Short mmCIF file of C-alpha atoms in Angstrom, two decimals:
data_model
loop_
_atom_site.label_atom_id
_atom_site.label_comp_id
_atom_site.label_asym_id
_atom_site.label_seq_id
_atom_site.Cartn_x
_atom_site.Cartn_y
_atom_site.Cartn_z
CA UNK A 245 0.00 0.00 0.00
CA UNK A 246 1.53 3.50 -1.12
CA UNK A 247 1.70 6.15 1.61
CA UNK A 248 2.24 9.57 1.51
CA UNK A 249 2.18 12.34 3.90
CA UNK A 250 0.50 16.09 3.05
CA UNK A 251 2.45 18.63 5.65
CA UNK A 252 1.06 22.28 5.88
CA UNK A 253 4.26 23.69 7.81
CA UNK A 254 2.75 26.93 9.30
CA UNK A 255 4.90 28.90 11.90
CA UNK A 256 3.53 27.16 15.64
CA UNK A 257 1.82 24.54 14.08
CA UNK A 258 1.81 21.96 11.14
CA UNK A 259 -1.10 20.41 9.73
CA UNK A 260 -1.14 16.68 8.12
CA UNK A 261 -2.83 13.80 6.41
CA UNK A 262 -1.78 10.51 5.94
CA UNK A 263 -2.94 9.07 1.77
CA UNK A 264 -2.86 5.38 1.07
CA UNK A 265 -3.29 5.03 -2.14
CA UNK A 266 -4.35 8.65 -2.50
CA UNK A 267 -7.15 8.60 -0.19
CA UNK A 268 -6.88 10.21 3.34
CA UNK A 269 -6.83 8.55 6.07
CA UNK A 270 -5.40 10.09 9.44
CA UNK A 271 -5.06 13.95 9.96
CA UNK A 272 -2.35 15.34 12.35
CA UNK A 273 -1.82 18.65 14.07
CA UNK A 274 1.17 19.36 15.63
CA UNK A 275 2.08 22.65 17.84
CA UNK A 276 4.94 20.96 19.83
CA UNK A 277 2.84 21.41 22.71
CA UNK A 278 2.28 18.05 23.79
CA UNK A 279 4.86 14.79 25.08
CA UNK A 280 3.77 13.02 22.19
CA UNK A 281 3.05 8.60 22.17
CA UNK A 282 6.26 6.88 21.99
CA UNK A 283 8.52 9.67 23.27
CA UNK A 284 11.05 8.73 25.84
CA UNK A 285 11.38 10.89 28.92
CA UNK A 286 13.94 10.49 32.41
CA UNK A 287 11.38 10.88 35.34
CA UNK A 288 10.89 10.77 38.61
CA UNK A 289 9.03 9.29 40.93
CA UNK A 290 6.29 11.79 42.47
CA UNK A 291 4.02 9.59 44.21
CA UNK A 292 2.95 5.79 44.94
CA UNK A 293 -0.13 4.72 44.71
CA UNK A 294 -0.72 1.58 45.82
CA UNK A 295 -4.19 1.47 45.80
CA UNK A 296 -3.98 1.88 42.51
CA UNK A 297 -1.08 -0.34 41.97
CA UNK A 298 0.64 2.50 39.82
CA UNK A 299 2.30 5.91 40.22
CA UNK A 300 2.33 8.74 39.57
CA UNK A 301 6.01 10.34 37.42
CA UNK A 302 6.79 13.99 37.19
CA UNK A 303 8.20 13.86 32.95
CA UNK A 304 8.05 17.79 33.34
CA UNK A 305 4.59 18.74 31.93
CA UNK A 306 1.25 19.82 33.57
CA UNK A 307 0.40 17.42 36.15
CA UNK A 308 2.30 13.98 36.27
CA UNK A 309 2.03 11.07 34.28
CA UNK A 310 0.53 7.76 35.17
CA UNK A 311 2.54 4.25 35.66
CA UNK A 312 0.90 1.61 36.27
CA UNK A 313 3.03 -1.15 38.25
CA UNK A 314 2.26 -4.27 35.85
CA UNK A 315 4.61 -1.44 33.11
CA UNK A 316 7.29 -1.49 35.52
CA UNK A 317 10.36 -3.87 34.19
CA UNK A 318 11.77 -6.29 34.97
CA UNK A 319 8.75 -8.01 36.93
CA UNK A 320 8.90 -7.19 40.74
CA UNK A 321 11.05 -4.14 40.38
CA UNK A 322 10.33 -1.68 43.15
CA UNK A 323 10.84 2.18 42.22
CA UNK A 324 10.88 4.64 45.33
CA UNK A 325 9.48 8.43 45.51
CA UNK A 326 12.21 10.66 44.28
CA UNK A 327 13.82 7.87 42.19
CA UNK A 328 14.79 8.10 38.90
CA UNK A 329 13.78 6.39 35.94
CA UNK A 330 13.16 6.03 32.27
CA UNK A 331 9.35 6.11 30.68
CA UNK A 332 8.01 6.20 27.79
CA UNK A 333 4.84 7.20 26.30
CA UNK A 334 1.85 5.02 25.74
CA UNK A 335 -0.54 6.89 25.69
CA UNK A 336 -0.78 10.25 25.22
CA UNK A 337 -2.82 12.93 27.94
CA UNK A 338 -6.52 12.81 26.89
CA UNK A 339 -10.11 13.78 28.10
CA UNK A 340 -8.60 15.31 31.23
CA UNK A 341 -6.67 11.56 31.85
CA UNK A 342 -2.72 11.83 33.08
CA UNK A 343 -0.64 9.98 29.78
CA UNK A 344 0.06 6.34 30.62
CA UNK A 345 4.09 5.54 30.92
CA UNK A 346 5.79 2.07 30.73
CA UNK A 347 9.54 1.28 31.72
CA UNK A 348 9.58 -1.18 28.78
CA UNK A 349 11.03 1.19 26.12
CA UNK A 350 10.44 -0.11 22.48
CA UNK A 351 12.42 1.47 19.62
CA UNK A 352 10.77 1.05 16.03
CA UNK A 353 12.79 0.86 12.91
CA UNK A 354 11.75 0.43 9.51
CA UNK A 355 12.23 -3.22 9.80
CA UNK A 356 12.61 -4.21 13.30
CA UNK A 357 11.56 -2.85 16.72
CA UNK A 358 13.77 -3.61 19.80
CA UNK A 359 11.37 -4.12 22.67
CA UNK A 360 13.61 -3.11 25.95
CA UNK A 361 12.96 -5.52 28.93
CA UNK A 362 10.84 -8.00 26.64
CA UNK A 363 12.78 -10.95 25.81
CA UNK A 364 12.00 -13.13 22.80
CA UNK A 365 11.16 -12.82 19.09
CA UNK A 366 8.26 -12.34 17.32
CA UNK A 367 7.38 -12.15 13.79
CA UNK A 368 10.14 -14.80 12.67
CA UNK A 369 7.88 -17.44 11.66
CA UNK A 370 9.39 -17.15 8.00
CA UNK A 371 13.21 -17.37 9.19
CA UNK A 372 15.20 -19.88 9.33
CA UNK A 373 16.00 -21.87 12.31
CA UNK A 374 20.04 -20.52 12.31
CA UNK A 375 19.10 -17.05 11.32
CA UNK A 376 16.70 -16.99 14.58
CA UNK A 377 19.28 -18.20 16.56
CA UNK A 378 21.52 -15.39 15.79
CA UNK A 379 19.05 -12.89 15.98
CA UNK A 380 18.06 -14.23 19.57
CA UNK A 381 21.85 -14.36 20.37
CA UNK A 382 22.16 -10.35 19.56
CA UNK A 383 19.06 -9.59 21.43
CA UNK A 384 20.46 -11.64 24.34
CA UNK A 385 23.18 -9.59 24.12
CA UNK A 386 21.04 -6.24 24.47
CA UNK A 387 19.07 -7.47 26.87
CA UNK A 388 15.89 -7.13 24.75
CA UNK A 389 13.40 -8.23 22.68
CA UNK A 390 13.34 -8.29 18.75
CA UNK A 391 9.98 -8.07 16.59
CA UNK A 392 10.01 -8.10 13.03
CA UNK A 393 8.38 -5.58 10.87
CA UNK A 394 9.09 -7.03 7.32
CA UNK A 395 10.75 -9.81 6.19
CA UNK A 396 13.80 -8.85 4.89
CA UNK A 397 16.95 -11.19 5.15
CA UNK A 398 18.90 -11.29 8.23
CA UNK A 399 21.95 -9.40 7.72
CA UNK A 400 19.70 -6.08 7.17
CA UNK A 401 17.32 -7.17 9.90
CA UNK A 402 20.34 -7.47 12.35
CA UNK A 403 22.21 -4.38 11.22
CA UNK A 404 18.95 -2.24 12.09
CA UNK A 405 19.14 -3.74 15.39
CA UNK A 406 22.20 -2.86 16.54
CA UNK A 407 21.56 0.74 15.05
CA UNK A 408 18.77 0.55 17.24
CA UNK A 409 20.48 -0.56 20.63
CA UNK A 410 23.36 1.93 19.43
CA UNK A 411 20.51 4.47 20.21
CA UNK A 412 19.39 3.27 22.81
CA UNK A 413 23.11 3.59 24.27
CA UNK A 414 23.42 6.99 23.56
CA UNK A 415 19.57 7.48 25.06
CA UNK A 416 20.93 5.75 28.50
CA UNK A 417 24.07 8.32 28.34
CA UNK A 418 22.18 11.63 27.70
CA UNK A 419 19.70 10.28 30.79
CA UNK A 420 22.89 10.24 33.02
CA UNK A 421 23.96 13.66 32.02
CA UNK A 422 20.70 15.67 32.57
CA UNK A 423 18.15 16.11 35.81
CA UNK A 424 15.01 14.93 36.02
CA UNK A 425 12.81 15.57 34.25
CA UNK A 426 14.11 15.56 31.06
CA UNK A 427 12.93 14.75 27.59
CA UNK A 428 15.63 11.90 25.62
CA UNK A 429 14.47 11.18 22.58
CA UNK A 430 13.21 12.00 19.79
CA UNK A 431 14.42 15.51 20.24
CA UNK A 432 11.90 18.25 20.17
CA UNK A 433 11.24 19.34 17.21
CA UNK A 434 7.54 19.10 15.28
CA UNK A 435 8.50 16.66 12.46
CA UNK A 436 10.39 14.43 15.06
CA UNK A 437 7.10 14.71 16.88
CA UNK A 438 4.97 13.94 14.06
CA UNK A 439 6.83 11.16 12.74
CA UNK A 440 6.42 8.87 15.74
CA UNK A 441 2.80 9.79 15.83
CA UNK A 442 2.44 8.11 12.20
CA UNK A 443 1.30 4.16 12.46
CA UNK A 444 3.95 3.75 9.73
CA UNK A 445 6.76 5.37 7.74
CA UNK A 446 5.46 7.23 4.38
CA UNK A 447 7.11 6.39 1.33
CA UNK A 448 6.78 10.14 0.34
CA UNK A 449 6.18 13.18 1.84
CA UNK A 450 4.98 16.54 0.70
CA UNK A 451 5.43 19.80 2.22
CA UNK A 452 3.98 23.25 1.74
CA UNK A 453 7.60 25.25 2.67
CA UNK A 454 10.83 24.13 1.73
CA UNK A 455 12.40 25.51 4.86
CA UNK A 456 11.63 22.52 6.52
CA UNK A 457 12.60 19.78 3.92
CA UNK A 458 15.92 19.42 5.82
CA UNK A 459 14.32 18.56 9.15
CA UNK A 460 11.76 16.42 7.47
CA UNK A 461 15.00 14.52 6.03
CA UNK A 462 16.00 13.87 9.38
CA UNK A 463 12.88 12.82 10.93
CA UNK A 464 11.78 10.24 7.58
CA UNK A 465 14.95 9.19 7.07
CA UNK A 466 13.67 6.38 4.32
CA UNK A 467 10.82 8.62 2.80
CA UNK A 468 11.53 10.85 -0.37
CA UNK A 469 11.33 14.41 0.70
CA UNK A 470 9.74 17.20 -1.72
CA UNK A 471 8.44 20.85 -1.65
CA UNK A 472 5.19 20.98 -3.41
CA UNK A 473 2.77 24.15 -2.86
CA UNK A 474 -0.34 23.43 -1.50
CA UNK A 475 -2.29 24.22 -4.93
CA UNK A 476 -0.26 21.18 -6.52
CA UNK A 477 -2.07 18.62 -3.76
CA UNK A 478 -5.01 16.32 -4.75
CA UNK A 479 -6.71 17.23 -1.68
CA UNK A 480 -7.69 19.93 -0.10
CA UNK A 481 -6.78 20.06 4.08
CA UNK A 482 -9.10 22.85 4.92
CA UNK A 483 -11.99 21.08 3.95
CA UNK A 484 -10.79 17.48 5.01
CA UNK A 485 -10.44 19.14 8.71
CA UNK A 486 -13.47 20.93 8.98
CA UNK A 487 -15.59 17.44 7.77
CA UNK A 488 -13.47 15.52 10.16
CA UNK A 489 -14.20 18.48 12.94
CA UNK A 490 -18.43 18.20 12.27
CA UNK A 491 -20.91 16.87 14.09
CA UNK A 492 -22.36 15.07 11.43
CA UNK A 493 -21.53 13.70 8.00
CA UNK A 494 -24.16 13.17 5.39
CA UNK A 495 -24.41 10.41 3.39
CA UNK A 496 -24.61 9.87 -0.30
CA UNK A 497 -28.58 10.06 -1.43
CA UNK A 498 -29.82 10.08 2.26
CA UNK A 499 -29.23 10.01 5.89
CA UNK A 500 -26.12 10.92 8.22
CA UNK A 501 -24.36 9.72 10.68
CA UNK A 502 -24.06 11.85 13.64
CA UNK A 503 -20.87 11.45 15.92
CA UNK A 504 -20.33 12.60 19.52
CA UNK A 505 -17.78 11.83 21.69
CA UNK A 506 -18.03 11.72 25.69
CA UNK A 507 -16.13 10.95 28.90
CA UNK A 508 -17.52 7.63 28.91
CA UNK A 509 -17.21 6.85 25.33
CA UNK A 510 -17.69 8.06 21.39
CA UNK A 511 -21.21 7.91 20.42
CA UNK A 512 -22.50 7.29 16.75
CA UNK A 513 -26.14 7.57 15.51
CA UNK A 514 -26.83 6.52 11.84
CA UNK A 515 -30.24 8.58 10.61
CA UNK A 516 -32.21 6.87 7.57
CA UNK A 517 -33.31 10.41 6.51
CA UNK A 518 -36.85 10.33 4.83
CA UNK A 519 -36.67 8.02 1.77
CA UNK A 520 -39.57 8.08 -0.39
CA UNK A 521 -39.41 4.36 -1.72
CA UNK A 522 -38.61 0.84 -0.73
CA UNK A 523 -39.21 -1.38 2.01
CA UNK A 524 -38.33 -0.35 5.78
CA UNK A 525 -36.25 -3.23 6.09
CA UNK A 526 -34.33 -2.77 2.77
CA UNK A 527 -34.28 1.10 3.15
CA UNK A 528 -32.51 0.67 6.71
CA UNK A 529 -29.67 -2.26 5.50
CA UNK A 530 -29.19 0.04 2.33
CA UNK A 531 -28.29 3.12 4.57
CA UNK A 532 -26.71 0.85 6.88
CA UNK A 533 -24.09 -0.15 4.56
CA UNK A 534 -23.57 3.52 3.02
CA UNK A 535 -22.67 4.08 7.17
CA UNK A 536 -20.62 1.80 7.65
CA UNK A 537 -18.02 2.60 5.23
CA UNK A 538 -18.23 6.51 6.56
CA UNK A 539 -18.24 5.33 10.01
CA UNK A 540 -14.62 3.31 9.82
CA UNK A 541 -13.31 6.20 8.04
CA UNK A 542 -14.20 9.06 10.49
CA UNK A 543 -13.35 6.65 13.32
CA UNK A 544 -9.20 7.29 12.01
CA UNK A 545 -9.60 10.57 10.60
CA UNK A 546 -10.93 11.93 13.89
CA UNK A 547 -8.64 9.32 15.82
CA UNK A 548 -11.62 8.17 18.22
CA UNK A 549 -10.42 6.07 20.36
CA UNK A 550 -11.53 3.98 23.90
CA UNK A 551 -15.42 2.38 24.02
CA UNK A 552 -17.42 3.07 20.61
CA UNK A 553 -21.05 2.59 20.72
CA UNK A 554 -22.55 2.90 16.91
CA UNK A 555 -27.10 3.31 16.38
CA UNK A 556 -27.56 1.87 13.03
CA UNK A 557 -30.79 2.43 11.98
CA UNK A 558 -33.07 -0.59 13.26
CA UNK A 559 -33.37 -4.25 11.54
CA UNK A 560 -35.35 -7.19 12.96
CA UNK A 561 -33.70 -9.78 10.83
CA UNK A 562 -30.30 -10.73 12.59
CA UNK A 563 -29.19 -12.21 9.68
CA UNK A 564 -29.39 -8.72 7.92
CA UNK A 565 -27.64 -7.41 11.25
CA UNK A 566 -24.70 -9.53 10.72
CA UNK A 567 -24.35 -8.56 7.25
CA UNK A 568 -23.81 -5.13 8.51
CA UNK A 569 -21.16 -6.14 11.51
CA UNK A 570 -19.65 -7.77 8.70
CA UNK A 571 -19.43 -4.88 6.43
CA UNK A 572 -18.44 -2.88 9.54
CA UNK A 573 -15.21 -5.30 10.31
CA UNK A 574 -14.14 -5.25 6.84
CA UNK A 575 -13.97 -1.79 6.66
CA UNK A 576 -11.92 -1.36 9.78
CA UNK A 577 -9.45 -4.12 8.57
CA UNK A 578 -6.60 -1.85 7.12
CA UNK A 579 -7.03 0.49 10.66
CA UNK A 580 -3.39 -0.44 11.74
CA UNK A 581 -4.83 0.47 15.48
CA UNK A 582 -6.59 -2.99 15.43
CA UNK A 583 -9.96 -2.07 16.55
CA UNK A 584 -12.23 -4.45 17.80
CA UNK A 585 -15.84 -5.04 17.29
CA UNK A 586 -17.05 -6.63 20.81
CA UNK A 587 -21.35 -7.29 19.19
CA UNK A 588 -24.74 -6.24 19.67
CA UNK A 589 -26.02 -5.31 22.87
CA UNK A 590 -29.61 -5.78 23.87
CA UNK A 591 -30.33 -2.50 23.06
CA UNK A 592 -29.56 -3.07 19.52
CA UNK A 593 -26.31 -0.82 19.67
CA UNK A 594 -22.92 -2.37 18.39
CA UNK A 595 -20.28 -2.21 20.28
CA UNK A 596 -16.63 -1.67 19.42
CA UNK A 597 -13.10 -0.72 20.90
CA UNK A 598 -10.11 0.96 19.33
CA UNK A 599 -6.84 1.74 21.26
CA UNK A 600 -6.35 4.90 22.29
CA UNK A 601 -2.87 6.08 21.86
CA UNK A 602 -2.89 10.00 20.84
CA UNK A 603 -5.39 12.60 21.63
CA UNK A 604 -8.73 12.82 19.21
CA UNK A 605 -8.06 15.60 17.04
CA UNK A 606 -11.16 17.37 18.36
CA UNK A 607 -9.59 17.49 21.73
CA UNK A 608 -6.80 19.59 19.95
CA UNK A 609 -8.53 21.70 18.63
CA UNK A 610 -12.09 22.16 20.29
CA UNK A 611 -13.52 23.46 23.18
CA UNK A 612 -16.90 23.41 24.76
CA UNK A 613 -18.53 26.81 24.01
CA UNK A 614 -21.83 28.43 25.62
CA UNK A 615 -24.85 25.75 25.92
CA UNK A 616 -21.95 23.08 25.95
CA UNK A 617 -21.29 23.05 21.90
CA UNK A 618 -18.06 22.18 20.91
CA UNK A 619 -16.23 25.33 18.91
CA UNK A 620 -12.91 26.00 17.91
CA UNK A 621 -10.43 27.37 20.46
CA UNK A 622 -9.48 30.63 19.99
CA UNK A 623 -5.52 29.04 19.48
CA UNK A 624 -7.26 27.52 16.84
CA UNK A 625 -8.77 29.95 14.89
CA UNK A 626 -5.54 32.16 15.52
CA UNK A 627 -3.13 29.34 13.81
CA UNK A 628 -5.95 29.53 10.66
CA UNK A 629 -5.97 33.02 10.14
CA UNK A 630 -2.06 32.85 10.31
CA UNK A 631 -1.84 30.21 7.65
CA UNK A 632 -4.86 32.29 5.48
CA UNK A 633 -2.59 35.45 5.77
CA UNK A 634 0.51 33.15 4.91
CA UNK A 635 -1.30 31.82 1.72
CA UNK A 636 -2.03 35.29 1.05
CA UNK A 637 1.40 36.74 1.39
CA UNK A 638 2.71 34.50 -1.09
CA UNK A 639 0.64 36.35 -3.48
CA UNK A 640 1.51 39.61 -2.72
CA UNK A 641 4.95 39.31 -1.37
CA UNK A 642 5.88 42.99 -0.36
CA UNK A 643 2.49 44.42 1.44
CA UNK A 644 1.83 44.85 4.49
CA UNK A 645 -1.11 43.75 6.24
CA UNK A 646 -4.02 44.03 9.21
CA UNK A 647 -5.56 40.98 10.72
CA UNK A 648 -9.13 41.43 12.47
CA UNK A 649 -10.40 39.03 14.25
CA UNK A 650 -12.34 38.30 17.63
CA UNK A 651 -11.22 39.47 21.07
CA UNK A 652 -10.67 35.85 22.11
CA UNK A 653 -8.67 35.37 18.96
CA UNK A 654 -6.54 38.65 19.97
CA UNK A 655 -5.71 37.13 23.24
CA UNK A 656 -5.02 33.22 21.25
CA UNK A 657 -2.42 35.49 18.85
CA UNK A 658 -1.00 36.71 22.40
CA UNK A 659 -0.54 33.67 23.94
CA UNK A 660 -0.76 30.32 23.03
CA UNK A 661 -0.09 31.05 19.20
CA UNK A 662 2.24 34.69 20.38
CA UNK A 663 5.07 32.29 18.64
CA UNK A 664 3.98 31.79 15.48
CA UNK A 665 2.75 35.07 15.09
CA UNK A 666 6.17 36.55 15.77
CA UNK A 667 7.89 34.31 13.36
CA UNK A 668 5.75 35.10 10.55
CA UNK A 669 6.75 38.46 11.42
CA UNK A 670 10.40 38.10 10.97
CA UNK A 671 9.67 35.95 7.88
CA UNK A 672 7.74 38.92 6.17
CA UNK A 673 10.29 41.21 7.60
CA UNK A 674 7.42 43.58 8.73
CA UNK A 675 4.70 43.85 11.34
CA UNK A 676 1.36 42.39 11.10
CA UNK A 677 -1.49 44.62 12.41
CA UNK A 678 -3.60 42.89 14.62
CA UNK A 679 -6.95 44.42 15.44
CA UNK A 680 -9.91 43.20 17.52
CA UNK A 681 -13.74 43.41 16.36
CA UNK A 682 -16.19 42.66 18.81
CA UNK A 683 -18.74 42.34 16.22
CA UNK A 684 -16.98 39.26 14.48
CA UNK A 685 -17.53 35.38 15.51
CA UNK A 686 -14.79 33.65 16.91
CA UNK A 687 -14.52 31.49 14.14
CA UNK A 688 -14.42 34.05 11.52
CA UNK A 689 -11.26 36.75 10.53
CA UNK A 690 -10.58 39.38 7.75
CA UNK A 691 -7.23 39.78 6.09
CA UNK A 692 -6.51 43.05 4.54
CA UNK A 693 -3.67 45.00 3.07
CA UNK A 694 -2.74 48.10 4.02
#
């Protein structure tokens, strides 16, 4: 499967979709304001809880992270308050949870991972009996575990090993230079960050401003790297965010499925609309089976995660409801996250559960507004009208320009997004204008030389 990755490199924050085989399928945002899955921090030890069999490690961010003791390796280790230690990332800080650490450190390559306190191999089913034996010799030696990601013959599968545990080394020697806490690896930077969001390594990517090719070199080392302008792109971001951002998505001819996601878990209702012809029963599978193939999509492009409960529209027959679990499974086959489906409940509702490994993207960028409706934050809307000016810019090079925009938005360009403004600044060599209008939505801005 061909996979390519769609950057929009704004100043403060980057915007992303994953294509396989030119259709999207994940969108990213990254401001480089979060400890991202799979980064590898030095804690320390804040609290026990033993309770909760876990505790709690300051990693330097917000509140502290969350450790449970079954993560803690080797089996039976005992960390003290104040102690040290390496974590890293499972899951990323989400609906108002602390991110979930583990001691057993796992470093993925392009062919290989090396799974840190894990012994054995896995994947190696197509190798042959010697060339497992050295590759569980060399893990032996590292003290770790080996899983393969392709099959590719052992001298290449090896040689990415050791360039993995050769990391790994120079990861234990930067933790015993620094205080905790202390971020080791990957280093900070936003394409480091959103590379080890991505479930796999793109064979191309595409980027919006060539400033940034050289990091992107760095952080997809195996990927081919290339400038394109956004107008060059067979899709087009804005609109793919703002869908994946909705409430609801209609489907083709009739109905919608409406999506909703709560503490407790993501809620999806599929609507029949009000067809005109056919049988209730045949009406309802037919719109069931439009949903389904919306419903696995949105479910990665919005990167819902935890307890899913999905409302199809009603059918008696069971038979006719297994055709549409069916349908429903087969569409969230090439979902590298592996999501379940768990079956029908009494109720009629089917049940299903995805992993949840990095924050939904409406968690990133909405907020609850008045009356509880989610909206955009005004960080948000403040990155947008950035980019919009940006786009605009390129047009007209050498003008200068004035920014209106809400009072919350004001404050957004101020603070969380002060950065970006002040580096797009420098890079037009000239102050922006910003100006507040009371009168104007959040959501909406005006962008006008002057």
């Amino acid at each position: 499967m061909r996979g390519e990755l769609l950057i929009a490199a704004g100043p403060g924050e980057w915007r992303a979709t994953l294509l396989e085989d030119g259709v999207p399928v994940e969108l990213f945002v990254e401001r480089g304001d979060r400890s991202e899955t799979g980064s590898i921090h030095l804690g320390r030890v804040h609290r026990l809880l033993p309770a909760l069999g876990a505790m709690l490690i300051d990693i330097g961010g917000d509140r502290p992270a969350f450790l449970p003791a079954s993560e803690v390796l080797p089996r039976g280790r005992r960390l003290d308050e104040g102690e040290r230690v390496i974590v890293q990332i499972r899951r990323e800080a989400q609906g108002g949870k602390a991110a979930r650490l583990t001691t057993g450190v796992v470093l993925r390559g392009g062919l290989v991972e090396l799974r840190l306190g894990r012994p054995g191999i896995r994947g190696a089913e197509t190798l042959a009996p010697e060339d497992v034996a050295n590759l569980s010799c060399f893990a032996k030696e590292c003290a770790a575990g080996v899983r393969l990601l392709q099959p590719e013959p052992i001298d290449a599968l090896i040689e990415e090993a050791k360039q993995l545990n050769r990391r790994w080394r120079a990861i234990l020697d930067r933790a015993a230079r620094l205080s905790a806490p202390a971020r080791l690896d990957p280093s900070l930077s936003f394409a480091a960050a959103l590379a080890a969001t991505l479930p796999q390594v793109p064979d191309r990517v595409f980027v919006d401003d060539p400033a940034v090719v050289l990091e992107l070199r760095v952080a997809f080392r195996t990927a081919a790297i290339q400038h394109m302008a956004e107008t060059g792109w067979p899709v087009d971001l804005d609109a793919l965010f703002e869908r994946a951002l909705a409430g609801t998505v209609a489907l083709v001819g009739d109905g919608a499925v409406h999506i909703e996601a709560t503490r407790a878990a993501v809620l999806i209702d599929v609507d029949s609309g009000t067809p005109e012809t056919g049988s209730p029963e045949r009406t309802a599978l037919a719109v069931n089976l439009a949903a389904v193939e919306v419903i696995a999509r949105q479910i990665r492009l919005r990167n819902l995660g935890g307890g899913i409960v999905i409302d199809f529209v009603g059918l008696e027959d069971r038979r006719l409801r297994e055709r549409v679990r069916d349908a429903l499974a087969e569409a969230l086959a090439p979902d590298p996250a592996c999501p379940q489906i768990l079956g029908w409940t009494r109720l009629r509702h089917l049940e299903m559960v995805r992993p949840r490994r990095v924050r939904p993207l409406a968690e990133a960028l909405l907020e609850p507004g008045p009356g509880g409706a989610l909206v955009k934050t005004a960080v948000t809307v403040a990155h947008e009208a950035l980019r919009a000016l940006r786009r605009e810019a390129r047009a007209q090079p050498a003008v200068r320009w004035r920014l209106t925009v809400n009072p919350d938005v004001v404050a957004g360009l101020a603070g969380g997004a002060g950065a970006a403004l002040r580096a797009l600044e420098q890079r037009f060599g000239r102050p922006i204008a910003i100006e507040a209008d009371p009168g104007l939505d959040r959501d909406r801005f005006q962008i006008v030389p002057v």
